[in-house]
Tab-separated table of C-alpha atoms in Angstrom:
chain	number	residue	atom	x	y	z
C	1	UNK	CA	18.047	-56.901	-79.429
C	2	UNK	CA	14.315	-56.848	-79.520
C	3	UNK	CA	13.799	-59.848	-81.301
C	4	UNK	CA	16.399	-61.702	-78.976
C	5	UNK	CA	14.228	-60.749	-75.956
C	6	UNK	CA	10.817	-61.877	-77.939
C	7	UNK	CA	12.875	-65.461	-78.929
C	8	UNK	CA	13.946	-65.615	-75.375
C	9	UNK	CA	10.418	-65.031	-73.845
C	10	UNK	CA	8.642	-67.848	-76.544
C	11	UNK	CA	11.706	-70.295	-75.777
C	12	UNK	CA	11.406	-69.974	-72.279
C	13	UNK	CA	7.245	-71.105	-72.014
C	14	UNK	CA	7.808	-73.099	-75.099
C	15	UNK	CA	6.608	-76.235	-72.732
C	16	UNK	CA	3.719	-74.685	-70.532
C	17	UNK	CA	2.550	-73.258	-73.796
C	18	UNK	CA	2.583	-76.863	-75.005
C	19	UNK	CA	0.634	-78.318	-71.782
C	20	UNK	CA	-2.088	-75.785	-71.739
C	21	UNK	CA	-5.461	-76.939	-72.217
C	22	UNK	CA	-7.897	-76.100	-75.182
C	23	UNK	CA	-10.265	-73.458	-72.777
C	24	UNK	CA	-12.814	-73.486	-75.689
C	25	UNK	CA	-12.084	-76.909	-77.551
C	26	UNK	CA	-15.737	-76.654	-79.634
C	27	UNK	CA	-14.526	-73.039	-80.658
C	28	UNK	CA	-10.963	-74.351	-81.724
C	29	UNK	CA	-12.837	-77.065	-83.671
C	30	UNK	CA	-14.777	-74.887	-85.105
C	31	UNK	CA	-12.353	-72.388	-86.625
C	32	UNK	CA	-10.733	-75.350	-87.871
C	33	UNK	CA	-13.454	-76.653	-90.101
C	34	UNK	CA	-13.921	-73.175	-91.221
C	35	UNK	CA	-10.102	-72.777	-92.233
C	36	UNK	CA	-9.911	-75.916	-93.701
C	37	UNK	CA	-13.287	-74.930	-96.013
C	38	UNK	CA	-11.461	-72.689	-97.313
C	39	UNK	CA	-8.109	-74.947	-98.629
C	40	UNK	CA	-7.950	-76.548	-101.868
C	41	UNK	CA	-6.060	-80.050	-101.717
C	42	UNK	CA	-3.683	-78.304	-104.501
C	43	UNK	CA	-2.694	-75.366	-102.323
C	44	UNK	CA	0.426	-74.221	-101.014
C	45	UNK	CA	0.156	-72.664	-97.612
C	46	UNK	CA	2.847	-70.620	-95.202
C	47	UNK	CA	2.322	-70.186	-91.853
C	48	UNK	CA	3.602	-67.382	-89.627
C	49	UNK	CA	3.957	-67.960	-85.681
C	50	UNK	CA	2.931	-71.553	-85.557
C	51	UNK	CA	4.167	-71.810	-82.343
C	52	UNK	CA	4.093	-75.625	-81.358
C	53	UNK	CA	2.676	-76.708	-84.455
C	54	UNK	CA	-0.414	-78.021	-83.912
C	55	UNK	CA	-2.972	-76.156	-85.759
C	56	UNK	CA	-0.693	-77.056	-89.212
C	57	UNK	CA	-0.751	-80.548	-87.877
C	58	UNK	CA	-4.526	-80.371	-88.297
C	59	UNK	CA	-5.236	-78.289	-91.291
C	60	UNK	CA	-1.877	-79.530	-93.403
C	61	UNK	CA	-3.907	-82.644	-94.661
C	62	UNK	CA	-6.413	-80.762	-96.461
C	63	UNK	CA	-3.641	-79.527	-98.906
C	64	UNK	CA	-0.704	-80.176	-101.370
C	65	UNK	CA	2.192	-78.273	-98.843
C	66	UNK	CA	1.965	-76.532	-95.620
C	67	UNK	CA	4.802	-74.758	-94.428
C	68	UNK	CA	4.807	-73.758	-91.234
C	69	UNK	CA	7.100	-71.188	-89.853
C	70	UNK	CA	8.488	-69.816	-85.809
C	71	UNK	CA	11.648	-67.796	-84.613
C	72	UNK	CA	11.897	-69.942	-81.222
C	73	UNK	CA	13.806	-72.693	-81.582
C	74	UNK	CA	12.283	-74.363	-78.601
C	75	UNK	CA	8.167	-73.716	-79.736
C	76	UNK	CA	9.722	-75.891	-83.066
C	77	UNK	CA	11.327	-78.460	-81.156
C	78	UNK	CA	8.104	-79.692	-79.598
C	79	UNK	CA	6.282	-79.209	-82.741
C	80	UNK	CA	8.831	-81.746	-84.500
C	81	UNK	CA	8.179	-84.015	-81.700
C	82	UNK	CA	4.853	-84.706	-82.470
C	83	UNK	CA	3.326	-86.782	-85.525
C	84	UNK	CA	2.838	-85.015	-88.505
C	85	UNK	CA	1.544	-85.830	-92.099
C	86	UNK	CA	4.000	-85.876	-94.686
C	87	UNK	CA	3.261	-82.539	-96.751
C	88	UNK	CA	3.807	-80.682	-93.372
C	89	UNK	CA	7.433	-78.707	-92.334
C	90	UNK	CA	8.383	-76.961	-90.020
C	91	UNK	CA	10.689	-74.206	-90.638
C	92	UNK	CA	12.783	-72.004	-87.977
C	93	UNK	CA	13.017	-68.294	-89.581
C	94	UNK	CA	12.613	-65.120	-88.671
C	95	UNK	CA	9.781	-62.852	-90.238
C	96	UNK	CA	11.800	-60.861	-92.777
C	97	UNK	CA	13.146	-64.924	-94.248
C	98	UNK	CA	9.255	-66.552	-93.859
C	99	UNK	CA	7.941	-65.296	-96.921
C	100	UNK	CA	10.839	-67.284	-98.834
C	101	UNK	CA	9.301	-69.604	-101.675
C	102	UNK	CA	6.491	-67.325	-102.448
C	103	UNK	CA	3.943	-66.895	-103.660
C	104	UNK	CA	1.415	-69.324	-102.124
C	105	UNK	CA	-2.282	-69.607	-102.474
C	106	UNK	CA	-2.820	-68.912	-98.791
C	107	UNK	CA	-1.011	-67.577	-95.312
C	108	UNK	CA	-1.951	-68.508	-91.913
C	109	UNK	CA	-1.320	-66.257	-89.059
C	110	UNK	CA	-3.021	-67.863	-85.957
C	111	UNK	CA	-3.027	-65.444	-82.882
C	112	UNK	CA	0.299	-63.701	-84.215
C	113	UNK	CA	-0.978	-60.416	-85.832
C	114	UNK	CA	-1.273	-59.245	-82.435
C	115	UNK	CA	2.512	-59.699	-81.539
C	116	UNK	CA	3.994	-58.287	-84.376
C	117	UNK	CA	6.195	-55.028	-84.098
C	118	UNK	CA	5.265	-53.390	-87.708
C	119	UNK	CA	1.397	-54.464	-88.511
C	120	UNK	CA	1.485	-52.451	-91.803
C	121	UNK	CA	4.830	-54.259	-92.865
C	122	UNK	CA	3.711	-57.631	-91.905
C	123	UNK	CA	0.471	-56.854	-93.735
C	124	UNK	CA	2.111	-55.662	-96.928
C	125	UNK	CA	4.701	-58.785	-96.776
C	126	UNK	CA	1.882	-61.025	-96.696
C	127	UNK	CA	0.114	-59.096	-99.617
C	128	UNK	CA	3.595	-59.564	-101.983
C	129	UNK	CA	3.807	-63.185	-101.386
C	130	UNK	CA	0.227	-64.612	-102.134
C	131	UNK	CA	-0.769	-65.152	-105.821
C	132	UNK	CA	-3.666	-62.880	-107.097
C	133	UNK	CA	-6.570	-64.485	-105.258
C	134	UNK	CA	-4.824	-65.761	-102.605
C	135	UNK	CA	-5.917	-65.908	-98.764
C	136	UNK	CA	-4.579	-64.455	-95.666
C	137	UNK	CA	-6.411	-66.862	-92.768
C	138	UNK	CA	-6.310	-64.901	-89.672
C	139	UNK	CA	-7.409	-65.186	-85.596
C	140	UNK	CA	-5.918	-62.028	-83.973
C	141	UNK	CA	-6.619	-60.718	-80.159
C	142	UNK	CA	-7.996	-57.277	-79.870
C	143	UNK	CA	-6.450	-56.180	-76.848
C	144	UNK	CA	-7.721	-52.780	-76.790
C	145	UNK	CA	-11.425	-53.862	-76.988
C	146	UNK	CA	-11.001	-56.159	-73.379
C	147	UNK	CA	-12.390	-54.642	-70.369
C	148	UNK	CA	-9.468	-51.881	-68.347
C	149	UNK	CA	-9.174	-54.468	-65.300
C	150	UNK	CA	-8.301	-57.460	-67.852
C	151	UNK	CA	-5.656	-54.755	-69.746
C	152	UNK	CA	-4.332	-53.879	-66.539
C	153	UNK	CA	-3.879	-58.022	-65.406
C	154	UNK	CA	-1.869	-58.330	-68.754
C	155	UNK	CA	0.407	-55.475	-67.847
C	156	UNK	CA	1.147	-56.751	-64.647
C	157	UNK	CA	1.435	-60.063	-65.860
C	158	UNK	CA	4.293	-58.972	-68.836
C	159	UNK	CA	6.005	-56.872	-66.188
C	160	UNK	CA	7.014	-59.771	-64.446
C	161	UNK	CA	7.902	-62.095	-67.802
C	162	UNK	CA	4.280	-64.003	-68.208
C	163	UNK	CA	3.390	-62.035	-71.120
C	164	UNK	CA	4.370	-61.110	-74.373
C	165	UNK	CA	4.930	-57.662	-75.802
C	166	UNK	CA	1.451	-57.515	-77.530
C	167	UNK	CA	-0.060	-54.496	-79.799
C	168	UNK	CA	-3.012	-52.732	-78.232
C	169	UNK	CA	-5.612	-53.727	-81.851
C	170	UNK	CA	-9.250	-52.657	-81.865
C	171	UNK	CA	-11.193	-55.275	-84.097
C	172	UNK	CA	-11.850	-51.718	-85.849
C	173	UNK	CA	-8.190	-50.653	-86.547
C	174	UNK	CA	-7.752	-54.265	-87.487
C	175	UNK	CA	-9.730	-54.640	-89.849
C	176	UNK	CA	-8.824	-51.611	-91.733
C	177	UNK	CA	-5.236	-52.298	-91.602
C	178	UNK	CA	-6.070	-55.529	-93.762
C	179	UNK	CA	-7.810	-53.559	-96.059
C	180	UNK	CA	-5.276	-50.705	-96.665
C	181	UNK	CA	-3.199	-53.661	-97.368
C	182	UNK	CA	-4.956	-54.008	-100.290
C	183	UNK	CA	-7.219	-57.232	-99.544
C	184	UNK	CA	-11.293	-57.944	-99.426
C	185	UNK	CA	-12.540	-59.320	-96.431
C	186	UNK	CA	-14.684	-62.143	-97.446
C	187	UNK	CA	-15.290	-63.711	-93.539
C	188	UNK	CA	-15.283	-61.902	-90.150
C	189	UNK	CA	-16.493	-64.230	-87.275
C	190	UNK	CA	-16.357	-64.981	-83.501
C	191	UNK	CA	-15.939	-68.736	-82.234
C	192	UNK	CA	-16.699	-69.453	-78.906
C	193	UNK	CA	-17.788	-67.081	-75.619
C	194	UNK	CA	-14.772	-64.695	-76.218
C	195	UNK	CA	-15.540	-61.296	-78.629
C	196	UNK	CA	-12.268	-60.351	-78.620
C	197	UNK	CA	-10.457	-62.860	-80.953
C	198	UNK	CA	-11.792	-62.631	-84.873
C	199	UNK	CA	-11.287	-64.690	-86.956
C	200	UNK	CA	-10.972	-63.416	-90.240
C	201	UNK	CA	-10.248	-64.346	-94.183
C	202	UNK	CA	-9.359	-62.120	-96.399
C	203	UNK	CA	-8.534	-62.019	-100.115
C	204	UNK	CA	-5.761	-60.309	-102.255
C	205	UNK	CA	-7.990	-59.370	-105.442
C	206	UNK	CA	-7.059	-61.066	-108.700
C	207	UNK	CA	-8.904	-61.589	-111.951
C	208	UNK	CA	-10.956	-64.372	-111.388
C	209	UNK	CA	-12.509	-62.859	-108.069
């Protein structure tokens, strides 16, 4: 029933979601060239929570498959819509089925750590399906590190069905929840004005690193 309420909610602003504008667009640009610094044109990449596609849009060129993955129907619909290289798909599943066609050399999870019901799981499931080596590419809000008056505006603003269900993550309790997982950070950065969104890579150790 929970998950039917979470595909409802993304289905339902599937199209403002799509006609919002970049706030930061240098930021965006930047965490893209960093991303895509870190891709090897023989890599296989998953993505969880791409939403309307078009971060893998961008970042699918720079590699041999991209596979990017959503539960709403709707967010995928638009993302289909648009042009797309060739390498790129776009894949309806649900988060237990995503992880199908592991391993792969990296995983993408673009503002979706947050929204996640079991962080540890989702953590651990990313862990099992990279190869030794292999890169979880992350930008996660930190809820619990904004300011009470902007906590309280999101509260109000879910109450009435304009916000997801979101975990309350310090960049603190973040951070070590990738490492109990078993990776190495490598990168922890902030694009743009806003401190609350890291972006960080980390690295499931293997015997060449």
């Amino acid at each position: 029933m929970a998950k039917a309420r979470h595909v409802k909610f993304w289905d339902r602003i599937a199209e403002r979601y799509a006609a919002r504008q970049l706030k930061d667009p240098a930021a965006y640009e930047a965490m893209l060239a960093a991303a895509a610094a870190r891709l090897r044109p023989t890599d296989r990449v998953l993505e969880i929570g791409c939403g309307t596609g078009s971060t893998a849009i961008r970042l699918a060129p720079h590699v041999a498959e991209w596979i990017a993955t959503d539960f709403s129907p709707e967010m995928l619909r638009i993302a289909r819509a648009k042009p797309a290289p060739d390498n790129l798909r776009f894949v309806l599943t649900d988060a237990h089925s995503a992880f199908d066609g592991g391993p792969f050399d990296a995983i993408a999870a673009f503002q979706v750590l947050h929204l996640v019901d079991d962080l540890p799981g989702t953590l651990a499931h990313i862990h099992a399906h990279l190869k030794p080596g292999g890169l979880l590419i992350a930008k996660t809000w930190c809820f619990a590190d904004m300011g009470l008056a902007l906590r309280g505006l999101f509260v109000v603003l879910r109450s009435i069905g304009l916000f997801p269900p979101v975990n309350a993550l310090t960049k603190i309790a973040l951070r070590q929840s990738i490492l109990d997982a078993g990776f190495r950070i490598e990168d922890e950065r902030i694009f743009g004005a806003n401190p609350h969104g890291p972006y960080i890579v980390a690295r499931k150790p293997g015997p060449l690193n």
